[in-house]
């Protein structure tokens, strides 16, 4: 629209910013950006291995989860191979599946959660090579406990790999992530510095898996794909536990505030394990789309799920008090606009 | 080897650094890296379009030329399709061709230049879908004038696209680049901020082509692949003509110094249109490999061509006076070691 949004609450970015230590490291690295990044991400990979108590050979650093998902699809999916996901789950994964000719099969959410039983059953039915699940989930913010995910892993059909997208895991309650088992050849887990670490623009993600699963990336990845500043910033961010704790507090405060705003407008929110909150607008998708359009027109950037019945909701990223005040100020009018009957169409 | 090199002169990085204006812009952007980059690279693409006097729709910004080359191969090459390059030219292009199942055909260099006539003849012979040429060339530093490249374009077989890698073009003499013709559907040109602009670690490259050729990237590219800091740094670097002029001067000075060092050791250099100089060690590949190994052991990181007869040479990036002094100090001993006959092998 040619003007910045009043409140940028649509992309689940961490408006609270990256760790000040990471910012300082990136600023220092800026003058050294004439050098290529280390193609092996040696320092970052070793630090991540220590952090997760795995071997460096269990970690592949890449240019964000999007890039890593593309490589996984390229490695495992030949044209026509079946892939299973949830209807309305992460569209970029679906984009990669389509791009490499995979046959995508989607199962519905169950009570606004991705449905492990349905995903496993569909994978068995279509002989899937990959299942995608995000835990916590985007766009609903819901999550499963570790036992449910572990149970899913234990029931994977032979020849089927689970792509477990844990982009939001640092913001989930304790006990949402099953233990990392690096001897499992049928699970690849995705993590990122984009969400809790507040470095979406730096493009640093990583995969955790068995040595064989991880080494396969070397056949197809761009060996010089990483940004040097991002690599150095991520290494610094990983050390700053105090900032991560601060972010968890900010996110918890913002979740509560969004719930309060929703409640003041007679709306319910879904419990969230992420840095966004999904508000149930209480009607159908057409209604929620009107609410969203009115908010966007008022400078409040939010998004919504694509698929019914989740599209009855809008998705609001955790923002600063000022941003959420702006959202609170805009929501009543947006609901009023959405409730106003349309008596005719202007062609 | 567990210690930094005394002189990092092997990766054709611009040791003179990026524009101070670009460094400042990247430092400012560091605190905003919680935001994703603009997936359309709108500002940078428009600035590049203005710079090249083309339309924004003729420009695709990507995560370095490597990524863009991978996307071009993915878009144009089905398994078994023929691709033509020069033996010893850019290995990352070959990696992408292999990765997507293309059949690579290589023609020899001619007098240490890539050979447009042989590339065209081979493309006709094997019905190639793509020809790759770098002008100026890496690893030899040689170049063709615009007329030779334009003549090559004019003779492209039907159904064959030229991938014209101009990574070093800002460092070439005037008149090395043919005019940009955005109505040509069979040429895609690659440029980068990694070389003259000194931002190798930021991963910002771009392709220039017809609207159709450029829009095809949108089917396969990672829409959120760009680093925000890199995008902002590149935009600033593009405006800093004074720095580019300074770099051209530094590179010219370093080229002369490398030629002088070579001459003092009885060696010749090849004329260079790049930020490196290829030194002819005057013997065979085994000899040059010994020279290189001795230099590396002495903390001087240089590289060499992979293929005979170019592998009689070593490739030295343009460095600071201090770095080139270190090279000058190490070269005589390296040559002495290489000239020493090996009387036996130790198993």
Tab-separated table of C-alpha atoms in Angstrom, chain A residues 8 11-18 23 26-28 30-37 63 66-68 74 92 95-96 99-100 194-195 198-203 217-229 303 323, chain B residues 8 11-18 23 26-28 30-37 63 66-68 74 92 95-96 99-100 194-195 198-203 217-229 303 323:
chain	number	residue	atom	x	y	z
A	8	UNK	CA	3.762	-5.585	11.856
A	11	UNK	CA	4.855	-12.840	9.940
A	12	UNK	CA	5.537	-14.225	13.427
A	13	UNK	CA	8.746	-12.271	13.589
A	14	UNK	CA	10.187	-11.488	17.003
A	15	UNK	CA	9.539	-7.775	17.232
A	16	UNK	CA	11.491	-7.800	20.505
A	17	UNK	CA	14.609	-8.179	18.390
A	18	UNK	CA	17.699	-10.388	18.504
A	23	UNK	CA	23.547	-7.562	17.249
A	26	UNK	CA	26.828	-8.915	13.560
A	27	UNK	CA	27.909	-5.283	13.585
A	28	UNK	CA	31.514	-6.327	14.106
A	30	UNK	CA	29.830	-6.383	8.862
A	31	UNK	CA	33.287	-5.081	7.986
A	32	UNK	CA	34.491	-8.653	7.423
A	33	UNK	CA	31.729	-9.549	4.992
A	34	UNK	CA	34.282	-9.494	2.162
A	35	UNK	CA	35.105	-13.049	3.291
A	36	UNK	CA	32.906	-15.973	2.388
A	37	UNK	CA	31.305	-17.704	5.341
A	63	UNK	CA	19.902	-20.802	4.989
A	66	UNK	CA	12.790	-23.133	4.052
A	67	UNK	CA	16.038	-24.006	2.291
A	68	UNK	CA	16.537	-27.141	4.375
A	74	UNK	CA	14.824	-32.901	-3.285
A	92	UNK	CA	6.379	-23.516	1.735
A	95	UNK	CA	5.665	-25.571	-2.581
A	96	UNK	CA	8.823	-27.667	-2.448
A	99	UNK	CA	8.405	-28.193	-7.220
A	100	UNK	CA	10.001	-31.637	-7.159
A	194	UNK	CA	14.198	-16.898	13.035
A	195	UNK	CA	11.636	-17.137	15.818
A	198	UNK	CA	14.672	-12.989	16.558
A	199	UNK	CA	16.876	-13.383	13.477
A	200	UNK	CA	14.343	-14.071	10.691
A	201	UNK	CA	16.186	-11.751	8.324
A	202	UNK	CA	19.510	-13.530	8.825
A	203	UNK	CA	18.463	-16.894	7.354
A	217	UNK	CA	22.694	-32.740	2.451
A	218	UNK	CA	26.265	-32.455	1.208
A	219	UNK	CA	25.199	-33.992	-2.101
A	220	UNK	CA	22.824	-31.147	-2.955
A	221	UNK	CA	23.340	-28.138	-0.722
A	222	UNK	CA	24.926	-24.860	-1.760
A	223	UNK	CA	28.218	-25.221	0.052
A	224	UNK	CA	28.784	-21.460	0.126
A	225	UNK	CA	25.145	-20.546	0.790
A	226	UNK	CA	25.398	-19.181	4.314
A	227	UNK	CA	25.708	-15.500	5.101
A	228	UNK	CA	28.789	-14.841	7.197
A	229	UNK	CA	27.059	-12.232	9.355
A	303	UNK	CA	-2.679	-13.060	8.731
A	323	UNK	CA	1.777	-2.551	18.769
B	8	UNK	CA	44.124	-15.233	2.491
B	11	UNK	CA	39.111	-17.334	-2.803
B	12	UNK	CA	39.169	-14.162	-4.909
B	13	UNK	CA	37.584	-12.255	-2.074
B	14	UNK	CA	38.026	-8.499	-1.991
B	15	UNK	CA	40.392	-8.114	0.923
B	16	UNK	CA	40.005	-4.335	0.535
B	17	UNK	CA	36.544	-4.748	2.044
B	18	UNK	CA	33.075	-3.492	1.210
B	23	UNK	CA	29.266	-1.450	6.208
B	26	UNK	CA	24.643	-3.308	7.429
B	27	UNK	CA	25.515	-2.300	10.987
B	28	UNK	CA	22.313	-0.278	11.235
B	30	UNK	CA	21.725	-5.638	12.280
B	31	UNK	CA	19.245	-4.590	14.970
B	32	UNK	CA	16.377	-4.991	12.476
B	33	UNK	CA	17.293	-8.526	11.497
B	34	UNK	CA	14.240	-9.779	13.397
B	35	UNK	CA	12.314	-8.875	10.239
B	36	UNK	CA	12.368	-11.091	7.182
B	37	UNK	CA	13.908	-9.509	4.110
B	63	UNK	CA	21.454	-15.614	-2.613
B	66	UNK	CA	25.737	-20.093	-6.933
B	67	UNK	CA	22.082	-20.201	-5.924
B	68	UNK	CA	20.945	-18.565	-9.150
B	74	UNK	CA	16.822	-26.814	-12.281
B	92	UNK	CA	29.853	-25.180	-8.842
B	95	UNK	CA	27.892	-29.558	-9.469
B	96	UNK	CA	24.420	-28.222	-10.184
B	99	UNK	CA	22.767	-32.644	-9.227
B	100	UNK	CA	19.882	-32.313	-11.662
B	194	UNK	CA	30.804	-10.770	-3.934
B	195	UNK	CA	33.760	-9.581	-5.988
B	198	UNK	CA	33.546	-6.968	-1.533
B	199	UNK	CA	30.493	-8.672	-0.042
B	200	UNK	CA	31.179	-12.374	-0.648
B	201	UNK	CA	29.940	-13.264	2.834
B	202	UNK	CA	26.611	-11.490	2.326
B	203	UNK	CA	25.335	-13.733	-0.490
B	217	UNK	CA	12.655	-18.084	-11.159
B	218	UNK	CA	9.482	-17.445	-9.187
B	219	UNK	CA	8.411	-21.044	-9.817
B	220	UNK	CA	11.356	-22.517	-7.941
B	221	UNK	CA	13.179	-19.933	-5.877
B	222	UNK	CA	13.074	-19.648	-2.096
B	223	UNK	CA	10.912	-16.569	-1.803
B	224	UNK	CA	12.259	-15.729	1.655
B	225	UNK	CA	15.843	-16.768	0.899
B	226	UNK	CA	17.575	-13.394	1.034
B	227	UNK	CA	19.346	-12.068	4.084
B	228	UNK	CA	17.962	-8.691	5.080
B	229	UNK	CA	21.371	-7.296	6.026
B	303	UNK	CA	44.629	-21.948	-5.352
B	323	UNK	CA	49.649	-9.718	2.120
